Structure formats: C-alpha cells, structure tokens
CSV table of C-alpha atoms and ligand atoms in Angstrom, one decimal:
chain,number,residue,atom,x,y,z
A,5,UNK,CA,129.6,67.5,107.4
A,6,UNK,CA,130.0,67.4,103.7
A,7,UNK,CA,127.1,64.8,103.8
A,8,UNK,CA,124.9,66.9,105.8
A,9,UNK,CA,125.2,69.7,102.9
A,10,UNK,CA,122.8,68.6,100.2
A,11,UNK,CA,119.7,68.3,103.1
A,12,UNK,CA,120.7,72.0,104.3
A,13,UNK,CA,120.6,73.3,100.7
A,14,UNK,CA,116.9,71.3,100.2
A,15,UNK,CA,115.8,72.7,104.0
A,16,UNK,CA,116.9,76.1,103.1
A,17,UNK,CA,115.1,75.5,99.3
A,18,UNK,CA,111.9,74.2,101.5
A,19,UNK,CA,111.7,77.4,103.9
A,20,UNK,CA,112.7,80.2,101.1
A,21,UNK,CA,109.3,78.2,98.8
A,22,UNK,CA,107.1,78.9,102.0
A,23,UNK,CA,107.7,82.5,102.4
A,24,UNK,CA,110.1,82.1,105.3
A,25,UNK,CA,111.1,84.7,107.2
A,26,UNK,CA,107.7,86.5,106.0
A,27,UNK,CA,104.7,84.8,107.8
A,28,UNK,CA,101.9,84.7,105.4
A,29,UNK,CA,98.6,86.7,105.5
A,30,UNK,CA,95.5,84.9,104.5
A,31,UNK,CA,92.1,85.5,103.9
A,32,UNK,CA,90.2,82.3,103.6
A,33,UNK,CA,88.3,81.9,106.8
A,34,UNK,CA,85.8,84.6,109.6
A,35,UNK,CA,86.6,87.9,110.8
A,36,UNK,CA,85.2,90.4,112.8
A,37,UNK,CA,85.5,94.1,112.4
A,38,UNK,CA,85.6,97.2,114.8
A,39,UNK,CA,81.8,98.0,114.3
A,40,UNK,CA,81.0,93.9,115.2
A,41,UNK,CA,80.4,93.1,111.5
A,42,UNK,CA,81.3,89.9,110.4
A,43,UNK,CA,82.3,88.0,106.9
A,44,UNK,CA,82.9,85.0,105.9
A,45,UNK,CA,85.3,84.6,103.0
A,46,UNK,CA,85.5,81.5,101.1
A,47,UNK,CA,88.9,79.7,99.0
A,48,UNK,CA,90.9,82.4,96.9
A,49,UNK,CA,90.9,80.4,93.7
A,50,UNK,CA,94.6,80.7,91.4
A,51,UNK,CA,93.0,84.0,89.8
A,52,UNK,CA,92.9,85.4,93.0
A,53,UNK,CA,89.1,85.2,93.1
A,54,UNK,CA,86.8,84.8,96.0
A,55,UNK,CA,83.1,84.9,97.5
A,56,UNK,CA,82.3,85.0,100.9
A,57,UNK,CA,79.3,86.2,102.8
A,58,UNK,CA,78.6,89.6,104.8
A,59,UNK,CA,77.1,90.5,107.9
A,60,UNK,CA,76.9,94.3,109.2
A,61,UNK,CA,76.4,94.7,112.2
A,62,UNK,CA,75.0,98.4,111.1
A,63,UNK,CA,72.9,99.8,108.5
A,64,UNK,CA,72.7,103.2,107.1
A,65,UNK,CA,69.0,102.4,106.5
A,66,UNK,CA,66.1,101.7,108.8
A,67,UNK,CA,65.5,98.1,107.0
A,68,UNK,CA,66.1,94.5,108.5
A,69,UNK,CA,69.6,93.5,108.8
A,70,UNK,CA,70.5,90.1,106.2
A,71,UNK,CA,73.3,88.6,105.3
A,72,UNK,CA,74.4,89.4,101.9
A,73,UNK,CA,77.3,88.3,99.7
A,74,UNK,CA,80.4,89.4,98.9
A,75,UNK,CA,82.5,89.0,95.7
A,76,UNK,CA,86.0,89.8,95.8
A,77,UNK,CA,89.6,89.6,94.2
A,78,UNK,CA,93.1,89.4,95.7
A,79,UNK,CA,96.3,91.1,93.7
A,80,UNK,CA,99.0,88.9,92.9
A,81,UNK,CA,97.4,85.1,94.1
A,82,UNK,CA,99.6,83.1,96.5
A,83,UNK,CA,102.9,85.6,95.8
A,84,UNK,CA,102.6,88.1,97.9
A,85,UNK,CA,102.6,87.4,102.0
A,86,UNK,CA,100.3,90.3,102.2
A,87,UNK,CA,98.4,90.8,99.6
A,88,UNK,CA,96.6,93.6,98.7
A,89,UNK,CA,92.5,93.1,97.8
A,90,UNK,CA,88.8,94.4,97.2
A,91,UNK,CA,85.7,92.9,97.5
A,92,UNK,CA,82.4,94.3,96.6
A,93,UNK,CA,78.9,93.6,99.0
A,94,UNK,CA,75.7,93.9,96.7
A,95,UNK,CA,73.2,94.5,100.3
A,96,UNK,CA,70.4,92.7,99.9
A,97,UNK,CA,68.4,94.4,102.3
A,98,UNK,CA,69.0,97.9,100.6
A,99,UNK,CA,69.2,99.2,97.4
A,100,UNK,CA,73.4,100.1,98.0
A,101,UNK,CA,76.8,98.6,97.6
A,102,UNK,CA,79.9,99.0,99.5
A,103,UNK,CA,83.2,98.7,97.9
A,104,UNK,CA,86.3,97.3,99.9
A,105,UNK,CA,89.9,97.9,99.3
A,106,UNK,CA,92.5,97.1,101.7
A,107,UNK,CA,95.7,95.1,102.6
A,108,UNK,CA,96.2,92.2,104.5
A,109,UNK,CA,98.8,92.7,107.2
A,110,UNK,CA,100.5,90.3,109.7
A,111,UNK,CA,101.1,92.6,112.7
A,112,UNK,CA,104.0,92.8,115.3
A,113,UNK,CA,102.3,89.9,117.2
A,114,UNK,CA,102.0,87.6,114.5
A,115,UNK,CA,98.3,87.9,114.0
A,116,UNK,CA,96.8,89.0,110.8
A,117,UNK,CA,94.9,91.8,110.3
A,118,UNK,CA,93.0,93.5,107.3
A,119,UNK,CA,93.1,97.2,107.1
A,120,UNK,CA,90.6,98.2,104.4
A,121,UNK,CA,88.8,101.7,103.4
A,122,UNK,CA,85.2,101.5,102.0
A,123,UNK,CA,82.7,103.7,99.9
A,124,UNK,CA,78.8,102.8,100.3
A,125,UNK,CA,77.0,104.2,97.7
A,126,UNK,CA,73.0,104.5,98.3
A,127,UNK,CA,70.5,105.1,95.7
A,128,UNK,CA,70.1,108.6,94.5
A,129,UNK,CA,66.1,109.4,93.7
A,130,UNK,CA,67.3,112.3,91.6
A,131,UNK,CA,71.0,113.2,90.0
A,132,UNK,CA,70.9,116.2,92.3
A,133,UNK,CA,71.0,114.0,95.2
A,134,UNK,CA,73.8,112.6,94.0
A,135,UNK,CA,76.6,114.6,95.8
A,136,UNK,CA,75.0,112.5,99.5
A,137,UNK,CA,75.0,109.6,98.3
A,138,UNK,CA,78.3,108.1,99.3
A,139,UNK,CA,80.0,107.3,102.6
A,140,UNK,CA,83.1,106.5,102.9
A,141,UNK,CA,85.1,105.2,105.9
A,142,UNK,CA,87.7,102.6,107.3
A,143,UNK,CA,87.6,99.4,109.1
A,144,UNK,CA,90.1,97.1,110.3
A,145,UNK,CA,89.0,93.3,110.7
A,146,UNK,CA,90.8,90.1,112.6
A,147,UNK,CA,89.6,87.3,112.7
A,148,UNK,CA,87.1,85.9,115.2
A,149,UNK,CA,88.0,84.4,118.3
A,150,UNK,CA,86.6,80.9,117.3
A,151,UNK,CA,88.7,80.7,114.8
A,152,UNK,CA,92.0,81.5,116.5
A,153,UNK,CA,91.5,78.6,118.8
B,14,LIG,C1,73.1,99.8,104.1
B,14,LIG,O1,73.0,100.4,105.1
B,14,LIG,O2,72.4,100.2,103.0
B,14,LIG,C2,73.9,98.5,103.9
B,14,LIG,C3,74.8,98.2,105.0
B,14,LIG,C4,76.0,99.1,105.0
B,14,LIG,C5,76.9,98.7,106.2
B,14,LIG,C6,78.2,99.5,106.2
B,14,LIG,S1,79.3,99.1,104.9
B,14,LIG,C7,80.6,100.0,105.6
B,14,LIG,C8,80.5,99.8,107.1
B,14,LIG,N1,81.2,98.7,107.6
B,14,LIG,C9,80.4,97.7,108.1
B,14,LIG,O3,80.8,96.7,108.6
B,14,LIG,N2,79.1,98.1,108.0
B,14,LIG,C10,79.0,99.5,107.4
C-alpha cells in the first residue's frame, strides 16, 4: 500500500497535466459547417497562431467559388480546454473579408464543436454605401465525417 503511493501521486500528476476531467477542444484538423462550407486549419503554433484554408459553400456574389485562406489566432495557446479564437478569410474570388470569432466547445457527447459569429464586409463603391455593406451571421462547425473515423 504504502509502496503503491508514490505511482498514484505521479498518475494523479500525469492526468491533472492533461486536462483531465476536462476533454480538450482542438482545432488542428477539417470541419464542416451548417451551410456545407468547409476549412481546413493547420498546427496552432505556441503563439496561438494558425493558417488554414477556406471553402464556402456560398457566396454573397455571383463570382466562381475558390478556396481562399484563412489566418487565425487562438486565446490562451494549449491552456485553456476550450479556447476561445478568430480567424480572418481574405476571399479570393471577391473583393470582401469575413471575420470569425467563436469558441471551441466539447459538447455533452464528447464531440467538439466551434460555435462562432461572423461579419463579411463587401466593398463599398461610395462611403454612402457604406451602411450595406456588412453581414453578419453565426455558424456552428464539427468536424467532417472523414475525419472522425
Ligand atoms: C463573398 O461572397 O464575397 C465571399 C464568400 C462569403 C461566404 C460567407 S462568410 C460567412 C458565411 N459562412 C460561410 O461558410 N460562408 C458565408
């Protein structure tokens, strides 16, 4: 008993340093969203940086769909287990840019999902076209089915 002490102390140590009992939200990897857009988000480095790459699956415009990147940042890198974030999508098929903010959750099942708000911002010919020129909305992303096998 006494013996068995010092390797409960190191497995408690061991699961308290990986976040246990709070499963941990990431978002390296693919998700899809509730209007079938998809990203693709890349490593968050240790400033909480990250790229990835953007796919709508809708366009506020009447030009070609592209892929189009993304450049984000995550508060708090590798502390919290569900961090909050932004990312910003410079459209390369448009002359706009959406802004993301939003939090990544772990829900009641386990599985992690981002719930996130947006503006898109399209070009204004004139300042008194400005006051139209911004959407705003939500969407709420998981990630895609290939990747959760
Ligand atoms: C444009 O139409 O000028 C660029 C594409 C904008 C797509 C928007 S961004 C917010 C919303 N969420 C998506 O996944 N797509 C639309």
């Amino acid at each position: 008993m006494v013996q068995g002490t010092p390797f409960l102390l190191l497995l408690c140590l061991a699961l308290v340093a990986s976040g246990f009992p709070f499963p941990k939200c990431v978002l390296t990897g693919t998700w899809i969203n509730d209007l079938h857009s998809t990203m693709v988000i890349g490593a968050v480095d240790n400033g909480g940086n990250f790229n990835g790459v953007y796919h709508t699956a809708v366009t506020a415009t009447s030009n070609k769909i592209l892929k189009s990147p993304l450049k984000g940042s995550q508060h708090s890198a590798n502390t919290k287990s569900q961090p909050t974030f932004g990312f910003t999508v410079n459209w390369n098929f448009s002359d706009s840019v959406t802004v993301f903010t939003g939090q990544c959750f772990v829900d009641k099942n386990g599985k992690e999902v981002l719930k996130t708000m947006w503006l898109l911002r399209s070009h204004a010919d004139t300042i008194g076209d400005d006051w139209k020129a911004t959407l705003v909305g939500t969407n709420v992303f998981r990630r895609t089915q290939h990747e959760k096998e």
